[in-house]
């Protein structure tokens, strides 16, 4: 058996070769998709609540909410998750569920998909509103470390849900109209967040967002 000679220079090359650098992490801002699609659904819902269309045409906002807002929130949630932005993914994922389930509620009640019947339609809406109010209040509390603009957005959504719940339980068009204007208010906050996302994504400065309620 013959020995295989190994040149010293080969050993030096093996030891001293620098390790390959890891691929750079992907970057992006899911808010550039999630926020504008949230705004368009909010504006459509607000217009329904203030009475732009008759009460019998409650489904007028569904094409936008189903085909744009729900899908946009889902895309933003998946995108954020792929970037490891867990809190952002949670926010967009929660609102994706809200908008899709709202569309399912309106379409289901309108076409009697669920066998609820007209007598239980109000109670069904109350179940929907109460369930989502609980989750979004939890989201508001869980994200108090975010800048104040986000807390304001979520607090306005909480208020809108409370007002719609009251309007539904009492059959009050005045309270429903008030809820619609609160929806427009949180859509305006969303517009501010959209300008911030687009500014930073195009090389500009971030807009002031306010101090978090909980620091540190």
Coordinates of N, CA and C in Angstrom, one line a residue:
X1 N 0.9 -1.2 0.0 CA 0.0 0.0 0.0 C 0.9 1.2 0.0
X2 N 0.5 2.2 -0.8 CA 1.3 3.4 -0.9 C 0.7 4.5 -0.2
X3 N 1.5 5.4 0.5 CA 0.9 6.5 1.2 C 0.6 7.6 0.2
X4 N -0.4 8.4 0.4 CA -0.8 9.5 -0.4 C -0.2 10.8 0.3
X5 N 0.6 11.4 -0.4 CA 1.3 12.6 0.1 C 0.3 13.8 0.0
X6 N 0.2 14.6 1.1 CA -0.6 15.8 1.1 C 0.3 17.0 1.3
X7 N 0.3 17.9 0.4 CA 1.1 19.0 0.4 C 0.7 19.9 1.5
X8 N 1.7 20.5 2.3 CA 1.4 21.4 3.4 C 0.6 22.6 3.0
X9 N 0.8 23.0 1.7 CA 0.0 24.2 1.3 C -1.5 23.8 1.2
X10 N -1.8 22.6 0.9 CA -3.2 22.2 0.8 C -3.9 22.2 2.2
X11 N -3.1 21.8 3.2 CA -3.6 21.9 4.6 C -3.9 23.3 5.0
X12 N -2.9 24.2 4.7 CA -3.0 25.6 5.0 C -4.2 26.2 4.3
X13 N -4.5 25.8 3.1 CA -5.6 26.4 2.3 C -6.9 26.0 3.0
X14 N -7.0 24.7 3.4 CA -8.2 24.2 4.0 C -8.5 24.9 5.3
X15 N -7.5 25.1 6.1 CA -7.7 25.7 7.4 C -8.0 27.2 7.3
X16 N -7.3 27.9 6.4 CA -7.4 29.3 6.4 C -8.6 29.8 5.5
X17 N -9.2 28.9 4.8 CA -10.3 29.4 3.9 C -11.4 30.0 4.7
X18 N -11.8 31.2 4.4 CA -12.9 31.9 5.2 C -14.2 31.2 4.9
X19 N -15.1 31.1 6.0 CA -16.4 30.5 5.8 C -17.2 31.3 4.9
X20 N -18.1 30.7 4.1 CA -19.0 31.4 3.2 C -20.0 32.2 4.0
X21 N -20.2 33.4 3.6 CA -21.1 34.3 4.3 C -22.6 33.9 4.1
X22 N -23.4 34.1 5.1 CA -24.8 33.7 4.9 C -25.5 34.7 4.0
X23 N -26.5 34.2 3.4 CA -27.3 35.0 2.4 C -28.0 36.1 3.2
X24 N -28.1 37.3 2.7 CA -28.7 38.4 3.4 C -30.2 38.1 3.7
X25 N -30.7 38.6 4.8 CA -32.1 38.3 5.1 C -33.0 39.2 4.2
X26 N -34.1 38.6 3.8 CA -35.0 39.4 3.0 C -35.6 40.6 3.7
X27 N -35.8 41.6 2.9 CA -36.4 42.8 3.5 C -37.7 43.2 2.8
X28 N -38.4 44.1 3.4 CA -39.7 44.5 2.8 C -40.6 45.1 3.9
X29 N -41.7 45.7 3.5 CA -42.6 46.4 4.4 C -44.0 45.9 4.1
X30 N -44.5 44.9 4.8 CA -45.9 44.4 4.5 C -47.0 45.5 4.6
X31 N -46.7 46.5 5.4 CA -47.7 47.6 5.6 C -48.0 48.3 4.3
X32 N -47.1 48.3 3.3 CA -47.4 48.9 2.0 C -48.6 48.2 1.3
X33 N -48.9 47.0 1.6 CA -50.0 46.3 1.0 C -51.2 46.2 2.1
X34 N -50.8 45.9 3.3 CA -51.8 45.7 4.3 C -52.6 46.9 4.7
X35 N -51.9 48.1 4.8 CA -52.6 49.3 5.3 C -53.6 49.9 4.2
X36 N -53.2 50.0 3.0 CA -54.2 50.6 2.0 C -55.4 49.7 1.8
X37 N -55.2 48.4 1.8 CA -56.3 47.5 1.7 C -57.2 47.5 2.9
X38 N -56.6 47.8 4.1 CA -57.4 48.0 5.3 C -58.2 49.3 5.1
X39 N -57.6 50.4 4.6 CA -58.3 51.7 4.5 C -59.5 51.5 3.6
X40 N -59.3 50.9 2.4 CA -60.4 50.9 1.4 C -61.6 50.1 2.0
X41 N -61.4 49.0 2.7 CA -62.5 48.3 3.4 C -63.2 49.2 4.5
X42 N -62.4 49.9 5.2 CA -62.9 50.7 6.3 C -63.8 51.8 5.7
X43 N -63.3 52.5 4.7 CA -64.1 53.6 4.1 C -65.4 53.0 3.5
X44 N -65.4 51.9 2.9 CA -66.6 51.3 2.4 C -67.6 50.9 3.5
X45 N -67.1 50.3 4.6 CA -67.9 50.0 5.8 C -68.5 51.3 6.4
X46 N -67.6 52.3 6.5 CA -68.1 53.5 7.1 C -69.2 54.2 6.3
X47 N -69.1 54.1 5.0 CA -70.2 54.6 4.2 C -71.5 53.9 4.3
X48 N -71.4 52.6 4.5 CA -72.6 51.8 4.8 C -73.2 52.2 6.1
X49 N -72.4 52.3 7.1 CA -72.9 52.6 8.5 C -73.5 54.0 8.6
X50 N -73.0 55.0 7.9 CA -73.6 56.3 7.9 C -74.9 56.5 7.0
X51 N -75.2 55.4 6.3 CA -76.4 55.5 5.5 C -76.3 55.9 4.1
X52 N -75.1 55.8 3.5 CA -75.0 56.2 2.1 C -75.9 55.3 1.2
X53 N -76.0 54.0 1.7 CA -76.9 53.1 1.0 C -78.0 52.7 2.0
X54 N -79.2 52.3 1.6 CA -80.3 51.9 2.5 C -79.9 50.7 3.4
X55 N -80.6 50.6 4.5 CA -80.3 49.5 5.4 C -80.4 48.1 4.8
X56 N -81.3 48.0 3.8 CA -81.5 46.8 3.1 C -80.3 46.4 2.2
X57 N -79.4 47.4 2.0 CA -78.2 47.1 1.1 C -76.9 47.0 1.9
X58 N -77.0 46.4 3.0 CA -75.9 46.3 3.9 C -74.7 45.6 3.2
X59 N -75.0 44.8 2.2 CA -73.9 44.0 1.5 C -73.2 44.9 0.5
X60 N -73.4 46.2 0.4 CA -72.8 47.0 -0.6 C -71.3 47.0 -0.5
X61 N -70.8 46.9 0.8 CA -69.3 47.0 1.0 C -68.6 45.6 0.8
X62 N -69.4 44.5 0.6 CA -68.8 43.2 0.6 C -67.9 43.0 -0.6
X63 N -68.1 43.4 -1.8 CA -67.2 43.2 -2.9 C -65.8 43.7 -2.5
X64 N -65.7 44.9 -2.0 CA -64.4 45.5 -1.6 C -63.8 44.8 -0.4
X65 N -64.6 44.5 0.6 CA -64.1 43.8 1.8 C -63.6 42.4 1.5
X66 N -64.3 41.7 0.7 CA -64.0 40.3 0.4 C -62.8 40.2 -0.6
X67 N -62.9 41.0 -1.7 CA -61.9 40.8 -2.7 C -60.7 41.6 -2.5
X68 N -60.7 42.7 -1.7 CA -59.6 43.5 -1.6 C -59.0 43.5 -0.1
X69 N -59.9 43.9 0.8 CA -59.4 44.0 2.2 C -59.0 42.7 2.8
X70 N -59.9 41.7 2.8 CA -59.6 40.4 3.3 C -58.3 39.8 2.7
X71 N -58.3 39.8 1.4 CA -57.1 39.2 0.7 C -55.9 40.0 1.0
X72 N -56.0 41.4 1.0 CA -54.8 42.2 1.2 C -54.2 42.0 2.6
X73 N -55.1 41.8 3.6 CA -54.6 41.6 5.0 C -53.9 40.2 5.1
X74 N -54.5 39.2 4.3 CA -53.9 37.9 4.4 C -52.5 37.9 3.7
X75 N -52.4 38.6 2.5 CA -51.1 38.7 1.9 C -50.1 39.4 2.8
X76 N -50.5 40.5 3.4 CA -49.6 41.2 4.3 C -49.2 40.3 5.5
X77 N -50.1 39.5 6.0 CA -49.8 38.6 7.1 C -48.7 37.6 6.7
X78 N -48.9 37.0 5.6 CA -48.0 36.0 5.1 C -46.6 36.6 4.8
X79 N -46.6 37.7 4.2 CA -45.4 38.5 3.9 C -44.6 38.8 5.2
X80 N -45.4 39.3 6.2 CA -44.7 39.7 7.5 C -44.2 38.4 8.1
X81 N -44.9 37.3 8.1 CA -44.4 36.1 8.7 C -43.2 35.6 8.0
X82 N -43.1 35.7 6.7 CA -41.9 35.3 6.0 C -40.7 36.1 6.3
X83 N -40.9 37.3 6.8 CA -39.8 38.2 7.2 C -39.5 38.1 8.7
X84 N -40.2 37.2 9.4 CA -40.0 37.1 10.8 C -40.6 38.2 11.6
X85 N -41.5 39.0 11.0 CA -42.1 40.1 11.8 C -43.4 39.6 12.4
X86 N -43.2 39.0 13.6 CA -44.3 38.2 14.2 C -45.4 39.1 14.6
X87 N -45.1 40.3 15.2 CA -46.2 41.1 15.7 C -47.0 41.7 14.5
X88 N -46.3 42.1 13.5 CA -47.0 42.6 12.3 C -47.8 41.5 11.7
X89 N -47.3 40.3 11.6 CA -48.1 39.2 11.0 C -49.3 38.9 11.9
X90 N -49.2 39.0 13.2 CA -50.4 38.8 14.1 C -51.4 39.9 13.8
X91 N -51.0 41.1 13.7 CA -52.0 42.2 13.4 C -52.7 42.0 12.1
X92 N -52.0 41.8 11.1 CA -52.6 41.6 9.8 C -53.4 40.3 9.7
X93 N -52.9 39.3 10.4 CA -53.7 38.0 10.4 C -55.0 38.2 11.1
X94 N -55.0 38.9 12.3 CA -56.2 39.1 13.0 C -57.2 39.9 12.2
X95 N -56.8 40.9 11.5 CA -57.7 41.7 10.7 C -58.1 41.0 9.4
X96 N -57.3 40.1 8.9 CA -57.7 39.3 7.8 C -58.9 38.4 8.2
X97 N -58.8 37.8 9.4 CA -59.9 37.0 10.0 C -61.2 37.9 10.2
X98 N -61.0 39.1 10.7 CA -62.1 40.0 10.9 C -62.9 40.3 9.6
X99 N -62.2 40.7 8.6 CA -62.8 41.2 7.4 C -63.4 40.0 6.6
X100 N -62.7 38.9 6.6 CA -63.3 37.7 5.9 C -64.6 37.2 6.7
X101 N -64.5 37.2 8.0 CA -65.7 36.7 8.7 C -66.8 37.7 8.7
X102 N -66.5 39.0 8.6 CA -67.6 40.0 8.4 C -68.3 39.7 7.0
X103 N -67.5 39.5 6.0 CA -68.1 39.2 4.7 C -69.0 37.9 4.8
X104 N -68.4 36.9 5.5 CA -69.2 35.7 5.6 C -70.5 35.9 6.4
X105 N -70.4 36.7 7.4 CA -71.6 37.0 8.2 C -72.7 37.7 7.4
X106 N -72.3 38.7 6.7 CA -73.3 39.5 5.9 C -73.9 38.6 4.8
X107 N -73.0 37.9 4.0 CA -73.5 37.0 3.0 C -74.3 35.9 3.5
X108 N -73.9 35.3 4.6 CA -74.6 34.2 5.2 C -76.0 34.6 5.7
X109 N -76.1 35.7 6.4 CA -77.4 36.1 6.9 C -78.3 36.6 5.7
X110 N -77.8 37.2 4.7 CA -78.6 37.7 3.6 C -79.1 36.5 2.8
X111 N -78.4 35.4 2.7 CA -78.8 34.3 1.9 C -79.3 33.1 2.8
X112 N -79.3 33.3 4.1 CA -79.8 32.3 5.0 C -78.9 31.0 4.8
X113 N -77.6 31.2 4.8 CA -76.7 30.0 4.7 C -76.7 29.2 6.0
X114 N -76.8 29.8 7.1 CA -76.6 29.2 8.4 C -77.8 28.7 9.1
X115 N -79.0 28.9 8.5 CA -80.2 28.5 9.1 C -80.5 29.2 10.4
X116 N -80.0 30.5 10.5 CA -80.3 31.3 11.7 C -81.7 31.8 11.7
X117 N -82.2 32.3 10.6 CA -83.5 32.8 10.6 C -83.5 34.3 11.0
X118 N -84.6 35.0 10.5 CA -84.7 36.4 10.8 C -84.8 36.7 12.3
X119 N -85.4 35.8 13.1 CA -85.6 36.0 14.5 C -84.3 36.1 15.3
X120 N -83.3 35.4 14.8 CA -82.0 35.3 15.5 C -80.9 36.0 14.8
X121 N -81.2 36.8 13.8 CA -80.2 37.6 13.1 C -79.5 38.6 14.0
X122 N -80.3 39.3 14.8 CA -79.6 40.3 15.7 C -78.7 39.6 16.7
X123 N -79.2 38.5 17.3 CA -78.3 37.8 18.2 C -77.1 37.3 17.6
X124 N -77.2 36.9 16.3 CA -76.0 36.4 15.6 C -75.0 37.5 15.4
X125 N -75.5 38.7 15.0 CA -74.6 39.8 14.9 C -73.9 40.2 16.2
X126 N -74.7 40.1 17.3 CA -74.1 40.4 18.6 C -73.0 39.5 19.0
X127 N -73.2 38.2 18.6 CA -72.1 37.2 18.9 C -70.9 37.6 18.1
X128 N -71.1 37.9 16.8 CA -69.9 38.3 16.0 C -69.2 39.5 16.6
X129 N -70.0 40.6 16.9 CA -69.4 41.8 17.3 C -68.7 41.6 18.7
X130 N -69.3 40.9 19.6 CA -68.7 40.7 20.9 C -67.5 39.9 20.8
X131 N -67.5 38.8 20.0 CA -66.3 38.0 19.9 C -65.1 38.8 19.3
X132 N -65.3 39.6 18.3 CA -64.2 40.4 17.7 C -63.8 41.5 18.6
X133 N -64.8 42.1 19.4 CA -64.4 43.1 20.3 C -63.4 42.6 21.4
X134 N -63.7 41.4 21.9 CA -62.8 40.8 22.9 C -61.4 40.7 22.3
X135 N -61.3 40.1 21.1 CA -60.0 39.9 20.5 C -59.2 41.2 20.2
X136 N -59.9 42.2 19.7 CA -59.2 43.4 19.3 C -58.9 44.2 20.5
X137 N -59.7 44.1 21.6 CA -59.3 44.8 22.8 C -58.0 44.1 23.4
X138 N -57.9 42.8 23.3 CA -56.7 42.1 23.7 C -55.5 42.5 22.8
X139 N -55.8 42.7 21.5 CA -54.7 43.1 20.6 C -54.3 44.5 21.0
X140 N -55.2 45.4 21.4 CA -54.9 46.8 21.8 C -54.0 46.7 23.0
X141 N -54.3 45.9 24.0 CA -53.5 45.8 25.2 C -52.2 45.1 25.0
X142 N -52.2 44.2 24.1 CA -50.9 43.4 23.8 C -49.9 44.2 23.0
X143 N -50.3 45.3 22.4 CA -49.4 46.1 21.5 C -49.2 47.5 22.1
X144 N -49.3 47.7 23.4 CA -49.1 49.0 24.0 C -47.6 49.4 23.9
X145 N -46.7 48.5 23.6 CA -45.3 48.8 23.4 C -45.1 49.4 22.0
X146 N -46.1 49.4 21.1 CA -45.9 50.0 19.8 C -46.1 51.5 19.9
X147 N -45.7 52.2 18.9 CA -45.9 53.7 18.9 C -47.4 54.0 19.1
X148 N -47.6 55.2 19.6 CA -49.0 55.6 20.0 C -49.9 55.6 18.8
X149 N -49.5 55.8 17.6 CA -50.4 55.9 16.5 C -51.1 54.5 16.3
X150 N -50.4 53.4 16.6 CA -51.1 52.1 16.5 C -52.1 51.9 17.6
X151 N -51.7 52.4 18.8 CA -52.7 52.3 19.9 C -53.9 53.1 19.6
X152 N -53.8 54.3 19.1 CA -54.9 55.1 18.7 C -55.8 54.4 17.6
X153 N -55.1 53.8 16.7 CA -55.9 53.0 15.6 C -56.7 51.9 16.2
X154 N -56.1 51.1 17.1 CA -56.8 50.0 17.7 C -57.9 50.4 18.6
X155 N -57.6 51.5 19.4 CA -58.6 52.0 20.3 C -59.9 52.5 19.6
X156 N -59.7 53.2 18.4 CA -60.8 53.6 17.6 C -61.6 52.5 17.1
X157 N -60.9 51.4 16.7 CA -61.6 50.2 16.2 C -62.4 49.6 17.3
X158 N -61.8 49.6 18.5 CA -62.6 49.1 19.7 C -63.9 49.9 19.9
X159 N -63.7 51.2 19.8 CA -64.9 52.1 20.0 C -65.9 51.9 18.9
X160 N -65.5 51.7 17.7 CA -66.4 51.5 16.6 C -67.2 50.2 16.8
X161 N -66.5 49.1 17.3 CA -67.2 47.9 17.5 C -68.2 48.0 18.6
X162 N -67.8 48.8 19.7 CA -68.8 49.0 20.8 C -70.0 49.7 20.3
X163 N -69.8 50.7 19.5 CA -71.0 51.5 19.0 C -71.9 50.7 18.1
X164 N -71.2 49.9 17.2 CA -72.0 49.0 16.3 C -72.8 48.0 17.1
X165 N -72.2 47.5 18.2 CA -72.8 46.5 19.0 C -74.1 47.1 19.7
X166 N -73.9 48.3 20.2 CA -75.0 49.0 20.8 C -76.1 49.3 19.8
X167 N -75.7 49.8 18.6 CA -76.7 50.1 17.6 C -77.4 48.9 17.2
X168 N -76.7 47.7 17.1 CA -77.4 46.5 16.7 C -78.4 46.0 17.8
X169 N -78.0 46.1 19.0 CA -78.8 45.6 20.1 C -80.0 46.5 20.3
X170 N -79.9 47.8 20.1 CA -81.0 48.8 20.3 C -81.7 49.2 19.1
X171 N -81.2 48.8 17.9 CA -81.8 49.2 16.7 C -81.7 50.7 16.5
X172 N -80.6 51.3 16.9 CA -80.4 52.8 16.8 C -79.7 53.2 15.6
X173 N -80.3 53.9 14.7 CA -79.6 54.4 13.5 C -78.6 55.5 13.9
X174 N -79.0 56.3 14.9 CA -78.1 57.4 15.4 C -76.8 56.8 15.9
X175 N -76.8 55.8 16.7 CA -75.6 55.2 17.2 C -74.8 54.5 16.0
X176 N -75.5 54.0 15.1 CA -74.8 53.3 14.0 C -74.1 54.4 13.1
X177 N -74.8 55.5 13.0 CA -74.1 56.6 12.2 C -72.9 57.1 12.9
X178 N -72.9 57.2 14.3 CA -71.8 57.6 15.1 C -70.6 56.6 14.9
X179 N -71.0 55.3 14.8 CA -70.0 54.3 14.6 C -69.3 54.5 13.2
X180 N -70.1 54.8 12.2 CA -69.6 55.1 10.9 C -68.6 56.2 10.9
X181 N -68.8 57.2 11.6 CA -67.8 58.3 11.7 C -66.6 57.9 12.4
X182 N -66.7 57.0 13.4 CA -65.5 56.5 14.1 C -64.7 55.6 13.1
X183 N -65.4 54.9 12.3 CA -64.7 54.1 11.3 C -63.9 55.0 10.3
X184 N -64.5 56.1 9.9 CA -63.7 57.1 9.1 C -62.5 57.6 9.9
X185 N -62.7 57.8 11.2 CA -61.6 58.3 12.0 C -60.4 57.3 12.0
X186 N -60.7 56.0 12.2 CA -59.6 55.1 12.2 C -59.0 54.8 10.8
X187 N -59.9 55.1 9.7 CA -59.4 55.0 8.4 C -58.4 56.1 8.1
X188 N -58.6 57.3 8.8 CA -57.7 58.5 8.6 C -56.4 58.2 9.3
X189 N -56.4 57.5 10.5 CA -55.2 57.1 11.1 C -54.4 56.1 10.2
X190 N -55.2 55.2 9.6 CA -54.6 54.2 8.7 C -53.9 54.9 7.5
X191 N -54.5 56.0 7.0 CA -53.9 56.8 6.0 C -52.6 57.4 6.4
X192 N -52.5 57.8 7.6 CA -51.2 58.4 8.1 C -50.2 57.3 8.2
X193 N -50.6 56.1 8.6 CA -49.6 55.0 8.7 C -49.2 54.6 7.3
X194 N -50.1 54.7 6.3 CA -49.7 54.4 4.9 C -48.7 55.3 4.4
X195 N -48.9 56.6 4.7 CA -47.9 57.6 4.2 C -46.5 57.3 4.9
X196 N -46.5 56.9 6.1 CA -45.3 56.6 6.8 C -44.6 55.4 6.1
X197 N -45.4 54.3 5.8 CA -44.8 53.2 5.2 C -44.3 53.5 3.8
X198 N -45.0 54.3 3.0 CA -44.5 54.6 1.7 C -43.3 55.6 1.7
X199 N -43.3 56.5 2.7 CA -42.2 57.4 2.8 C -40.9 56.6 3.1
X200 N -40.9 55.7 4.1 CA -39.7 54.9 4.4 C -39.4 53.9 3.3
X201 N -40.4 53.4 2.5 CA -40.1 52.5 1.5 C -39.5 53.1 0.2
X202 N -39.7 54.4 0.1 CA -39.2 55.2 -1.0 C -37.9 56.0 -0.7
X203 N -37.3 55.7 0.5 CA -36.1 56.4 0.9 C -36.3 57.7 1.7
X204 N -37.5 57.9 2.1 CA -37.8 59.2 2.8 C -37.7 58.9 4.3
X205 N -38.1 59.9 5.1 CA -38.0 59.8 6.5 C -39.3 59.2 7.1
X206 N -39.2 58.5 8.2 CA -40.4 58.0 8.9 C -41.2 59.2 9.5
X207 N -42.5 59.1 9.5 CA -43.3 60.1 10.1 C -43.4 59.9 11.7
X208 N -43.6 61.0 12.4 CA -43.7 60.8 13.9 C -44.9 59.9 14.2
X209 N -44.6 59.0 15.1 CA -45.7 58.0 15.5 C -46.1 58.1 17.0
X210 N -45.4 58.9 17.7 CA -45.8 59.1 19.1 C -45.1 58.0 20.0
X211 N -45.0 58.4 21.3 CA -44.3 57.5 22.2 C -45.3 56.3 22.6
X212 N -44.7 55.1 22.7 CA -45.5 54.0 23.2 C -46.1 54.3 24.6
X213 N -47.3 53.7 24.8 CA -47.9 53.8 26.1 C -47.0 53.1 27.2
X214 N -46.5 52.0 26.8 CA -45.6 51.2 27.7 C -44.2 51.3 27.1
X215 N -43.3 51.9 27.7 CA -41.9 52.0 27.2 C -41.1 50.9 27.7
X216 N -39.9 50.8 27.1 CA -38.9 49.8 27.6 C -39.2 48.4 27.0

